[in-house]
Short mmCIF file of C-alpha atoms in Angstrom, two decimals:
data_model
loop_
_atom_site.label_atom_id
_atom_site.label_comp_id
_atom_site.label_asym_id
_atom_site.label_seq_id
_atom_site.Cartn_x
_atom_site.Cartn_y
_atom_site.Cartn_z
CA PHE A 85 0.12 -0.04 0.07
CA PHE A 86 0.97 3.39 -0.57
CA PHE A 87 0.84 6.60 1.40
CA VAL A 88 0.41 10.51 0.56
CA SER A 89 3.87 11.28 1.97
CA LYS A 90 3.44 15.55 2.06
CA PHE A 91 0.04 17.34 1.60
CA ASP A 92 -1.65 20.09 2.89
CA MET A 93 -5.38 19.51 4.15
CA LYS A 94 -8.11 22.42 4.46
CA PHE A 95 -10.47 21.98 7.23
CA ALA A 96 -14.15 22.41 7.80
CA LEU A 97 -15.18 22.61 11.22
CA SER A 98 -16.32 19.96 12.75
CA LEU A 99 -19.74 18.44 12.92
CA LEU A 100 -19.89 17.31 16.00
CA ALA A 101 -18.31 19.73 18.26
CA ALA A 102 -21.45 19.64 19.94
CA PHE A 103 -21.95 15.75 20.90
CA SER A 104 -18.86 16.90 23.45
CA ALA A 105 -21.69 18.70 25.70
CA LEU A 106 -24.22 15.89 25.63
CA ARG A 107 -21.20 13.24 27.41
CA GLY A 108 -22.89 12.57 30.99
CA ALA A 109 -25.81 14.47 30.00
CA THR A 110 -29.06 13.81 32.52
CA ALA A 111 -31.99 12.97 30.64
CA ASP A 112 -34.56 14.33 33.54
CA ILE A 113 -38.09 13.81 32.56
CA THR A 114 -39.78 16.99 33.27
CA CYS A 115 -43.99 18.01 34.41
CA ALA A 116 -45.64 20.60 33.01
CA THR A 117 -47.12 23.53 36.08
CA ASP A 118 -49.22 25.45 34.53
CA PHE A 119 -51.35 22.89 32.56
CA VAL A 120 -55.19 24.18 31.75
CA PRO A 121 -57.23 21.41 30.05
CA GLY A 122 -58.14 21.99 26.58
CA ASP A 123 -55.05 24.80 25.91
CA GLU A 124 -53.11 24.58 22.86
CA VAL A 125 -49.74 24.83 24.80
CA ASP A 126 -46.88 22.70 23.05
CA ARG A 127 -45.50 20.82 25.54
CA TYR A 128 -43.49 18.68 23.32
CA PRO A 129 -41.09 21.55 21.59
CA ASP A 130 -38.11 18.52 20.44
CA LYS A 131 -39.73 16.28 18.12
CA VAL A 132 -38.32 13.04 16.62
CA GLU A 133 -39.69 12.19 12.82
CA LEU A 134 -39.62 8.70 11.47
CA LEU A 135 -37.50 9.15 8.07
CA HIS A 136 -36.36 5.88 7.13
CA TYR A 137 -38.44 3.47 10.02
CA ASP A 138 -41.67 2.75 7.95
CA SER A 139 -43.35 -0.37 10.76
CA ALA A 140 -43.74 2.49 13.29
CA SER A 141 -45.58 6.18 13.26
CA ILE A 142 -45.48 9.19 15.68
CA GLU A 143 -48.45 11.57 15.67
CA TYR A 144 -47.76 15.07 18.15
CA PHE A 145 -50.62 16.89 19.92
CA PRO A 146 -50.19 19.91 22.29
CA ASN A 147 -49.57 17.57 25.59
CA PHE A 148 -49.97 13.98 23.96
CA LYS A 149 -48.76 11.92 21.45
CA ILE A 150 -49.63 8.27 19.89
CA ILE A 151 -46.99 6.19 18.91
CA THR A 152 -48.61 2.77 16.46
CA GLY A 153 -46.28 0.23 16.28
CA SER A 154 -45.85 -2.71 13.63
CA THR A 155 -48.74 -4.27 14.39
CA GLY A 156 -51.26 -0.99 14.46
CA LYS A 157 -51.42 -1.27 18.27
CA LYS A 158 -51.83 2.26 19.56
CA THR A 159 -49.69 3.88 22.89
CA CYS A 160 -51.16 7.25 24.03
CA VAL A 161 -48.15 9.35 25.94
CA TYR A 162 -49.13 12.25 27.71
CA LYS A 163 -47.08 15.01 28.98
CA CYS A 164 -46.59 14.46 33.35
CA GLY A 165 -48.45 17.35 34.76
CA THR A 166 -51.26 17.04 32.13
CA THR A 167 -54.45 14.86 31.13
CA MET A 168 -55.29 12.96 28.73
CA PRO A 169 -58.22 14.37 26.45
CA ALA A 170 -61.26 13.01 28.00
CA GLU A 171 -62.69 11.79 24.81
CA TYR A 172 -59.56 9.10 24.61
CA LEU A 173 -60.81 8.27 28.25
CA SER A 174 -64.02 5.68 29.55
CA GLY A 175 -66.56 6.83 27.95
CA GLY A 176 -65.38 9.30 25.32
CA ALA A 177 -66.19 9.13 21.60
CA ASN A 178 -62.25 7.46 21.22
CA GLU A 179 -61.97 5.70 24.63
CA THR A 180 -60.95 2.54 22.07
CA TYR A 181 -58.47 4.22 20.06
CA CYS A 182 -55.77 3.88 22.79
CA ASP A 183 -54.68 0.66 23.59
CA THR A 184 -52.53 1.79 26.15
CA ILE A 185 -52.17 4.93 27.54
CA TYR A 186 -49.46 6.82 30.19
CA THR A 187 -47.25 9.35 31.43
CA PRO A 188 -44.13 9.24 31.82
CA GLN A 189 -42.34 10.16 34.91
CA THR A 190 -39.42 7.74 36.45
CA GLY A 191 -38.47 6.45 32.87
CA LYS A 192 -38.25 2.88 34.41
CA VAL A 193 -38.01 0.56 31.45
CA ALA A 194 -38.49 -3.72 31.15
CA ILE A 195 -36.84 -4.55 27.75
CA GLY A 196 -37.00 -7.78 25.96
CA SER A 197 -34.20 -8.25 23.69
CA ALA A 198 -30.15 -7.43 24.07
CA ASP A 199 -30.00 -4.70 21.20
CA GLN A 200 -32.27 -2.56 23.30
CA ILE A 201 -29.38 -2.21 25.82
CA ALA A 202 -27.29 -0.88 23.01
CA ILE A 203 -30.29 1.84 22.52
CA MET A 204 -31.18 3.25 26.12
CA ALA A 205 -27.17 3.11 26.92
CA GLN A 206 -26.80 5.74 23.47
CA LEU A 207 -30.00 8.10 25.12
CA GLY A 208 -28.11 8.01 28.30
CA LEU A 209 -31.20 5.69 29.87
CA LEU A 210 -28.95 2.04 30.91
CA ASP A 211 -29.77 2.91 34.66
CA ASP A 212 -33.24 3.06 33.55
CA ILE A 213 -33.15 -0.34 32.51
CA VAL A 214 -34.95 -2.48 36.05
CA LEU A 215 -35.25 -6.13 34.03
CA ALA A 216 -33.49 -7.46 31.11
CA MET A 217 -35.93 -10.42 29.41
CA THR A 218 -32.87 -12.27 27.53
CA LYS A 219 -30.88 -14.95 27.99
CA GLY A 220 -28.30 -13.97 30.23
CA SER A 221 -25.29 -15.28 27.73
CA ASP A 222 -26.59 -13.15 24.76
CA ILE A 223 -25.58 -10.01 26.61
CA ALA A 224 -22.12 -8.76 25.48
CA ASN A 225 -22.52 -5.16 27.58
CA GLN A 226 -20.30 -5.15 30.06
CA CYS A 227 -22.08 -2.16 31.81
CA ALA A 228 -25.20 -4.06 31.69
CA LEU A 229 -23.54 -7.06 33.28
CA ASP A 230 -21.80 -5.56 35.72
CA MET A 231 -25.52 -4.15 37.16
CA ILE A 232 -26.94 -7.39 36.39
CA ALA A 233 -23.95 -8.50 38.86
CA ALA A 234 -24.50 -5.96 41.45
CA GLY A 235 -28.47 -6.44 41.36
CA THR A 236 -29.49 -3.02 39.79
CA MET A 237 -30.66 -4.47 36.61
CA LEU A 238 -32.75 -8.01 36.92
CA ASN A 239 -32.19 -10.66 34.47
CA THR A 240 -34.46 -13.76 35.79
CA GLN A 241 -37.85 -14.50 35.80
CA ALA A 242 -40.29 -13.87 38.76
CA ASP A 243 -39.31 -17.63 40.40
CA GLY A 244 -35.54 -16.56 40.07
CA SER A 245 -34.39 -18.43 36.49
CA GLU A 246 -32.85 -17.44 33.74
CA TYR A 247 -34.48 -16.40 30.20
CA THR A 248 -34.21 -19.28 27.90
CA ASN A 249 -35.36 -17.14 24.68
CA ALA A 250 -37.80 -20.33 23.61
CA TRP A 251 -40.11 -19.65 20.20
CA ASP A 252 -42.73 -19.84 22.93
CA PHE A 253 -41.48 -17.59 25.94
CA VAL A 254 -44.20 -15.47 27.10
CA PRO A 255 -42.23 -12.11 28.88
CA ASP A 256 -43.84 -11.70 32.13
CA THR A 257 -43.14 -8.57 34.08
CA ARG A 258 -45.23 -8.96 37.09
CA HIS A 259 -42.36 -9.30 39.53
CA VAL A 260 -41.09 -5.81 38.68
CA ASP A 261 -44.64 -3.83 37.62
CA SER A 262 -44.27 -1.61 40.36
CA GLN A 263 -40.76 -0.66 39.65
CA ILE A 264 -41.24 0.07 36.03
CA GLU A 265 -43.71 2.40 33.41
CA LEU A 266 -42.86 0.42 30.18
CA THR A 267 -42.12 -2.60 28.49
CA LEU A 268 -39.84 -2.43 25.31
CA SER A 269 -40.98 -5.77 23.79
CA SER A 270 -38.71 -7.59 20.98
CA SER A 271 -41.02 -8.83 18.71
CA PRO A 272 -44.51 -7.56 16.69
CA SER A 273 -45.77 -11.46 17.49
CA GLU A 274 -44.79 -11.92 21.39
CA ASN A 275 -47.50 -12.95 23.41
CA GLU A 276 -47.64 -9.44 25.89
CA THR A 277 -50.49 -10.16 28.18
CA LEU A 278 -48.17 -10.17 30.84
CA SER A 279 -46.02 -7.16 30.19
CA LYS A 280 -46.84 -3.89 31.63
CA ASN A 281 -47.56 -1.30 29.05
CA PRO A 282 -45.87 -3.00 26.18
CA VAL A 283 -45.03 -1.91 23.07
CA ASP A 284 -43.01 -2.85 19.94
CA ILE A 285 -39.73 -1.59 19.42
CA VAL A 286 -38.81 -4.14 16.47
CA ALA A 287 -35.36 -2.61 14.35
CA TRP A 288 -34.92 -5.72 12.04
CA LEU A 289 -38.56 -5.39 10.90
CA ASP A 290 -36.53 -2.55 9.04
CA PRO A 291 -33.03 -4.07 8.02
CA THR A 292 -31.37 -0.77 6.39
CA LEU A 293 -28.65 1.24 7.71
CA LEU A 294 -30.20 4.45 8.46
CA ALA A 295 -33.85 2.82 9.61
CA ARG A 296 -32.90 0.57 12.47
CA PRO A 297 -31.68 3.52 14.21
CA GLU A 298 -34.49 5.35 13.98
CA THR A 299 -35.89 2.76 16.94
CA MET A 300 -34.12 4.92 19.65
CA LYS A 301 -36.12 8.17 18.06
CA LEU A 302 -39.36 5.38 19.40
CA VAL A 303 -37.86 4.86 22.54
CA ALA A 304 -37.30 8.38 23.38
CA ALA A 305 -40.62 8.90 22.54
CA LEU A 306 -42.19 6.87 25.03
CA LEU A 307 -39.66 8.21 27.42
CA ASP A 308 -39.73 12.50 26.46
CA GLN A 309 -36.44 12.08 25.66
CA GLU A 310 -36.61 13.07 21.72
CA PHE A 311 -34.22 16.09 22.39
CA ILE A 312 -31.41 13.63 22.89
CA ALA A 313 -32.63 11.26 20.35
CA ASN A 314 -32.03 14.04 17.78
CA GLN A 315 -28.55 14.73 18.64
CA VAL A 316 -27.38 11.20 18.85
CA TYR A 317 -29.06 10.25 15.27
CA ASN A 318 -28.45 13.28 14.00
CA ASP A 319 -24.78 12.71 14.99
CA HIS A 320 -24.57 9.32 13.51
CA ILE A 321 -25.89 10.75 9.85
CA ALA A 322 -23.30 13.65 9.99
CA ARG A 323 -20.13 10.93 10.52
CA ILE A 324 -21.57 9.05 7.51
CA GLU A 325 -21.99 11.96 5.51
CA CYS A 326 -18.50 13.37 6.97
CA LEU A 327 -16.36 9.59 5.60
CA SER A 328 -18.57 9.96 2.35
CA ASN A 329 -17.20 13.29 1.33
CA ASN A 330 -13.84 12.29 2.17
CA VAL A 331 -13.51 9.35 0.27
CA LYS A 332 -14.84 10.81 -2.45
CA VAL A 333 -12.33 14.11 -2.24
CA MET A 334 -10.05 11.70 -1.72
CA LYS A 335 -10.44 9.63 -4.84
CA SER A 336 -10.58 12.45 -6.76
CA VAL A 337 -7.16 13.51 -6.67
CA TYR A 338 -5.55 9.93 -6.22
CA PRO A 339 -7.96 7.85 -8.59
CA GLU A 340 -5.63 4.79 -8.71
CA SER A 341 -4.01 4.38 -5.20
CA PHE A 342 -7.43 4.82 -3.59
CA GLY A 343 -9.64 2.89 -5.53
CA GLY A 344 -10.77 0.23 -7.90
CA LYS A 345 -10.52 -2.04 -4.69
CA LYS A 346 -13.31 -4.99 -5.12
CA VAL A 347 -15.40 -5.77 -1.89
CA LEU A 348 -16.59 -9.29 -1.18
CA TRP A 349 -19.64 -9.58 1.17
CA ALA A 350 -20.20 -13.15 1.58
CA SER A 351 -20.79 -15.87 4.60
CA TYR A 352 -21.05 -19.60 4.75
CA SER A 353 -24.60 -20.54 5.54
CA THR A 354 -25.12 -24.68 6.36
CA TRP A 355 -29.39 -23.23 5.71
CA GLY A 356 -28.75 -23.86 2.14
CA PRO A 357 -26.40 -25.20 2.18
CA GLY A 358 -24.41 -22.70 0.71
CA TRP A 359 -22.84 -19.36 0.24
CA ASP A 360 -25.04 -16.22 1.18
CA ILE A 361 -24.02 -13.25 -1.30
CA ALA A 362 -24.55 -9.75 -0.77
CA THR A 363 -27.61 -8.82 -2.46
CA CYS A 364 -28.31 -4.92 -3.11
CA THR A 365 -31.24 -3.50 -4.16
CA TYR A 366 -30.13 0.29 -5.51
CA ASN A 367 -32.86 3.31 -6.08
CA ALA A 368 -32.59 6.25 -7.97
CA GLY A 369 -31.90 8.09 -4.37
CA GLY A 370 -29.25 9.14 -2.00
CA LEU A 371 -28.31 7.29 1.79
CA GLY A 372 -31.34 5.50 2.27
CA GLU A 373 -32.48 4.22 -1.17
CA VAL A 374 -30.40 1.28 -1.36
CA GLY A 375 -30.22 -2.13 0.85
CA PRO A 376 -29.51 -3.67 3.28
CA PHE A 377 -27.48 -1.96 5.41
CA TYR A 378 -23.97 -3.16 3.89
CA CYS A 379 -25.28 -2.26 0.52
CA GLU A 380 -25.89 1.37 1.88
CA ALA A 381 -22.66 1.06 3.91
CA ALA A 382 -20.93 0.93 0.32
CA LYS A 383 -22.74 3.22 -1.71
CA ALA A 384 -21.95 5.89 1.06
CA LEU A 385 -18.32 5.02 0.95
CA ASP A 386 -18.12 4.39 -3.23
CA ILE A 387 -17.35 0.50 -2.66
CA ASP A 388 -17.83 -1.58 -5.57
CA LEU A 389 -19.54 -3.71 -3.69
CA LEU A 390 -19.68 -7.82 -5.23
CA ASN A 391 -23.54 -8.44 -5.14
CA SER A 392 -25.53 -11.00 -7.08
CA THR A 393 -28.95 -12.61 -6.87
CA GLU A 394 -27.68 -16.12 -8.59
CA GLY A 395 -26.94 -19.36 -7.29
CA SER A 396 -28.09 -23.07 -7.91
CA VAL A 397 -29.40 -23.71 -4.49
CA SER A 398 -32.63 -22.63 -3.06
CA ASN A 399 -34.18 -23.44 0.55
CA TYR A 400 -36.67 -21.31 2.57
CA GLY A 401 -36.88 -19.11 -0.13
CA ALA A 402 -33.52 -17.46 -0.21
CA THR A 403 -30.68 -18.57 -2.61
CA TYR A 404 -26.86 -19.42 -1.97
CA MET A 405 -24.03 -20.84 -4.73
CA THR A 406 -22.30 -23.85 -4.57
CA ASP A 407 -18.39 -23.85 -4.20
CA ALA A 408 -17.59 -23.55 -7.50
CA GLU A 409 -20.01 -20.95 -8.42
CA PHE A 410 -18.44 -18.81 -5.30
CA GLU A 411 -15.32 -19.20 -6.26
CA VAL A 412 -15.57 -17.89 -9.73
CA PHE A 413 -17.76 -14.89 -8.18
CA GLY A 414 -15.39 -14.22 -5.11
CA LYS A 415 -11.88 -14.72 -5.78
CA ASP A 416 -10.81 -11.34 -7.34
CA ALA A 417 -12.02 -9.45 -4.26
CA ASP A 418 -9.54 -7.42 -2.40
CA VAL A 419 -10.90 -7.52 0.57
CA TRP A 420 -13.15 -9.80 2.09
CA ILE A 421 -16.23 -9.49 4.93
CA TYR A 422 -17.41 -11.81 6.19
CA PRO A 423 -20.65 -11.62 8.54
CA ALA A 424 -20.02 -14.11 11.31
CA GLU A 425 -17.55 -15.97 12.94
CA PHE A 426 -14.48 -17.05 10.57
CA ASN A 427 -13.11 -19.72 12.04
CA LYS A 428 -9.49 -20.06 9.96
CA THR A 429 -8.66 -23.17 10.81
CA ALA A 430 -11.69 -25.42 10.04
CA MET A 431 -12.68 -23.09 7.15
CA ASP A 432 -9.27 -24.45 5.71
CA ILE A 433 -10.19 -27.66 5.88
CA GLN A 434 -13.98 -27.50 4.86
CA PHE A 435 -13.02 -25.08 1.89
CA PRO A 436 -9.07 -25.75 0.78
CA PHE A 437 -10.07 -23.67 -2.61
CA LEU A 438 -10.34 -20.55 -0.28
CA GLN A 439 -6.53 -20.00 -0.11
CA ASN A 440 -7.10 -19.69 -3.79
CA PHE A 441 -9.00 -15.89 -3.21
CA LYS A 442 -6.71 -13.08 -3.43
CA SER A 443 -7.87 -11.92 -0.16
CA TYR A 444 -7.00 -14.93 1.51
CA GLN A 445 -3.61 -14.31 0.16
CA ASP A 446 -3.26 -10.66 1.22
CA GLN A 447 -4.75 -11.62 4.18
CA LYS A 448 -7.56 -9.20 3.96
CA ILE A 449 -10.27 -11.24 5.68
CA PHE A 450 -12.36 -9.99 8.34
CA ASP A 451 -15.04 -11.65 10.37
CA ASN A 452 -17.51 -9.34 12.93
CA THR A 453 -16.26 -11.14 16.39
CA LEU A 454 -13.63 -8.62 17.39
CA ARG A 455 -15.80 -7.56 20.46
CA GLY A 456 -17.82 -10.89 19.85
CA ASN A 457 -20.76 -12.32 18.21
CA ASP A 458 -23.35 -10.97 20.34
CA ASP A 459 -21.86 -7.79 20.80
CA TYR A 460 -21.48 -7.09 16.90
CA PHE A 461 -25.53 -7.88 16.24
CA GLU A 462 -26.37 -6.19 19.92
CA THR A 463 -24.86 -3.06 19.13
CA PHE A 464 -24.01 -2.31 15.61
CA PRO A 465 -27.79 -1.85 14.05
CA SER A 466 -28.55 1.45 16.57
CA MET A 467 -24.94 2.35 15.71
CA PRO A 468 -24.81 3.04 11.46
CA SER A 469 -21.40 5.83 11.96
CA ALA A 470 -19.37 2.89 13.56
CA PHE A 471 -20.51 0.36 11.29
CA VAL A 472 -19.58 2.40 8.29
CA GLU A 473 -16.19 3.76 9.88
CA ASP A 474 -15.14 -0.08 10.44
CA MET A 475 -16.15 -0.62 6.75
CA ALA A 476 -14.08 2.46 5.44
CA ALA A 477 -10.94 1.12 7.65
CA MET A 478 -11.28 -2.50 6.25
CA VAL A 479 -11.31 -1.58 2.64
CA TYR A 480 -9.29 1.36 2.35
CA ASP A 481 -7.00 0.96 5.93
CA ASP A 482 -4.83 3.72 6.70
CA MET A 483 -3.94 4.60 3.38
CA LEU A 484 -5.19 7.72 3.91
CA VAL A 485 -6.98 10.39 6.19
CA LEU A 486 -10.27 9.60 6.06
CA ASP A 487 -12.49 11.37 9.33
CA GLY A 488 -9.53 14.22 10.05
CA ASP A 489 -7.80 11.94 12.82
CA VAL A 490 -4.72 9.96 12.44
CA GLY A 491 -6.52 7.60 10.74
CA ILE A 492 -9.53 4.60 11.02
CA ASP A 493 -7.57 1.91 11.03
CA GLU A 494 -8.45 0.67 14.41
CA LEU A 495 -11.75 -1.68 14.24
CA ILE A 496 -14.72 -1.49 16.52
CA PHE A 497 -16.53 -4.47 15.23
CA TRP A 498 -14.83 -6.19 12.96
CA ARG A 499 -11.09 -8.46 13.49
CA ASN A 500 -8.61 -9.35 10.77
CA VAL A 501 -8.98 -13.33 11.23
CA PHE A 502 -4.78 -13.49 10.40
CA THR A 503 -3.92 -11.57 12.80
CA GLU A 504 -6.29 -10.41 15.19
CA THR A 505 -8.27 -12.79 18.00
CA THR A 506 -11.82 -12.21 19.66
CA GLN A 507 -11.05 -9.65 22.61
CA GLY A 508 -14.29 -9.35 24.16
CA TRP A 509 -16.54 -6.71 25.03
CA GLY A 510 -13.81 -4.84 27.58
CA ALA A 511 -14.38 -3.22 30.90
CA CYS A 512 -17.66 -0.40 31.90
CA VAL A 513 -15.98 2.87 30.89
CA PRO A 514 -18.21 5.62 32.24
CA GLY A 515 -19.49 7.94 29.44
CA ARG A 516 -22.96 7.08 28.81
CA LEU A 517 -23.52 8.38 25.31
CA SER A 518 -20.10 7.15 23.56
CA LEU A 519 -20.64 6.87 19.42
CA LEU A 520 -18.04 4.19 19.46
CA SER A 521 -16.75 5.77 16.23
CA ASP A 522 -13.95 8.75 16.09
CA GLN A 523 -15.20 12.17 15.40
CA CYS A 524 -15.14 13.38 11.48
CA THR A 525 -13.71 16.40 10.34
CA LEU A 526 -14.54 17.27 6.32
CA ILE A 527 -11.97 17.79 4.10
CA SER A 528 -12.29 20.27 1.69
CA GLU A 529 -9.53 20.25 -0.41
CA VAL A 530 -6.02 18.38 -0.78
CA SER A 531 -2.97 19.65 -2.68
CA ILE A 532 0.37 18.12 -3.49
CA LEU A 533 2.60 20.41 -1.66
CA ASP A 534 5.92 18.74 -3.64
CA GLY A 535 6.35 16.65 -6.73
CA SER A 536 6.42 13.44 -4.85
CA ALA A 537 2.50 12.75 -4.16
CA TYR A 538 3.06 9.08 -2.65
CA GLY A 539 5.27 7.31 -0.21
CA HIS A 540 5.41 4.17 2.03
CA ARG A 541 3.44 3.81 4.66
CA THR A 542 6.63 3.73 6.96
CA GLY A 543 6.16 6.55 9.59
CA ALA A 544 2.60 7.44 8.38
CA ALA A 545 0.99 8.18 11.44
CA ALA A 546 4.10 10.51 12.18
CA LEU A 547 3.36 12.00 8.76
CA VAL A 548 -0.53 12.77 9.23
CA VAL A 549 -0.42 14.52 12.88
CA ALA A 550 2.23 16.40 11.27
CA ALA A 551 0.19 17.31 8.31
CA VAL A 552 -2.75 18.06 10.77
CA ALA A 553 -1.82 19.62 13.16
CA ALA A 554 -0.20 22.36 10.18
CA ALA A 555 -3.30 22.68 8.61
CA PHE A 556 -5.31 23.89 12.19
CA ALA A 557 -2.48 26.34 12.36
CA MET A 558 -3.52 27.48 8.98
CA LEU A 559 -6.89 28.58 9.91
#
């Protein structure tokens, strides 16, 4: 690989400077003190809007809001210190309109799946989870595990037994009903008869890059935390757009060294059995108009992601490639992103032909187990900028500065299967609203100061630090 040896960058102001003010921010629920029934005072100056998540809706009124879930069930949330309009109460014209009516005061909840831990953590509300109704071994977040160990978050059923995640499991919150106000359900088909004020929060119903994290907006609307949700979500969008811009700027200046890489997204599935290949749907629009999520990320980063609907193996409505088909399809890819555990020893024995792949020979195969497979599926759906930054790091390596920092070569979820082992989540670090990914500064111009455009990677970090310092000194 090659590195730009001397260059001058003129940086725009960071899009994410305001984020630091949110770290450690409290999320107290405030109550109205001047309410008069029937007044039209807007009690929600901060509102959230679902732009990509189509499986739910939020409608605002002066002192209440209606959240409609994926099954059509309606939760009516009214502002603390006010009252729900009489027509929605018993005897009113709309008394059957709301399936659930409640007002957030403590914000304490029970959750039904591990990915909701990441949502609550980003909102700074991890401490408000009273009960986690999911198998303990499926929880990766060390902060949550510490809370469970300390007894401040329950992870057991009423009889003290562990959760099993069985298909016929009926979530039961009755042993904590006095402590919670709401239950975040994990499936639209779940039996919710034993849950207090259940609301469906199901990210996988809209599996696109920008739709999944919008479930945090739903949670925020239920708990009167719209301001924080908007800030966190918009920070993710700003970081993605910043990385996208920087890739395009660099490619325009250094097209030969920075572009042209082919990327393979594929894994072996026993359901086929066969090779499960990326299948992308590209529309005319911009980000958010392509799916699924990994295709959106590739498009944002101008990556040539190999994708196909071909394959001679069909099962359960899905199509898979045989070994021979997959070898022809993927052997020339520069980088292989494997969205599952890649056990190199086992793969070498079962699929020796993989050693013919360019990505194998160049040691550019990555799987999603750096912090553990459970953590990847628990955390990344609500952290799209971290996912995009990881993809940029895997594909573009640290050849150039993409984020206005020293580089983006430190991966968050993915590991190089040749050089790295699974490290786990790590210790719980205070700082409730960490986005995991680095802040990003827009690159608006790149120019070569001398006639030599390229040099070797040796000493790259020092060169980058010097260049960044010089650029900021010139502002």
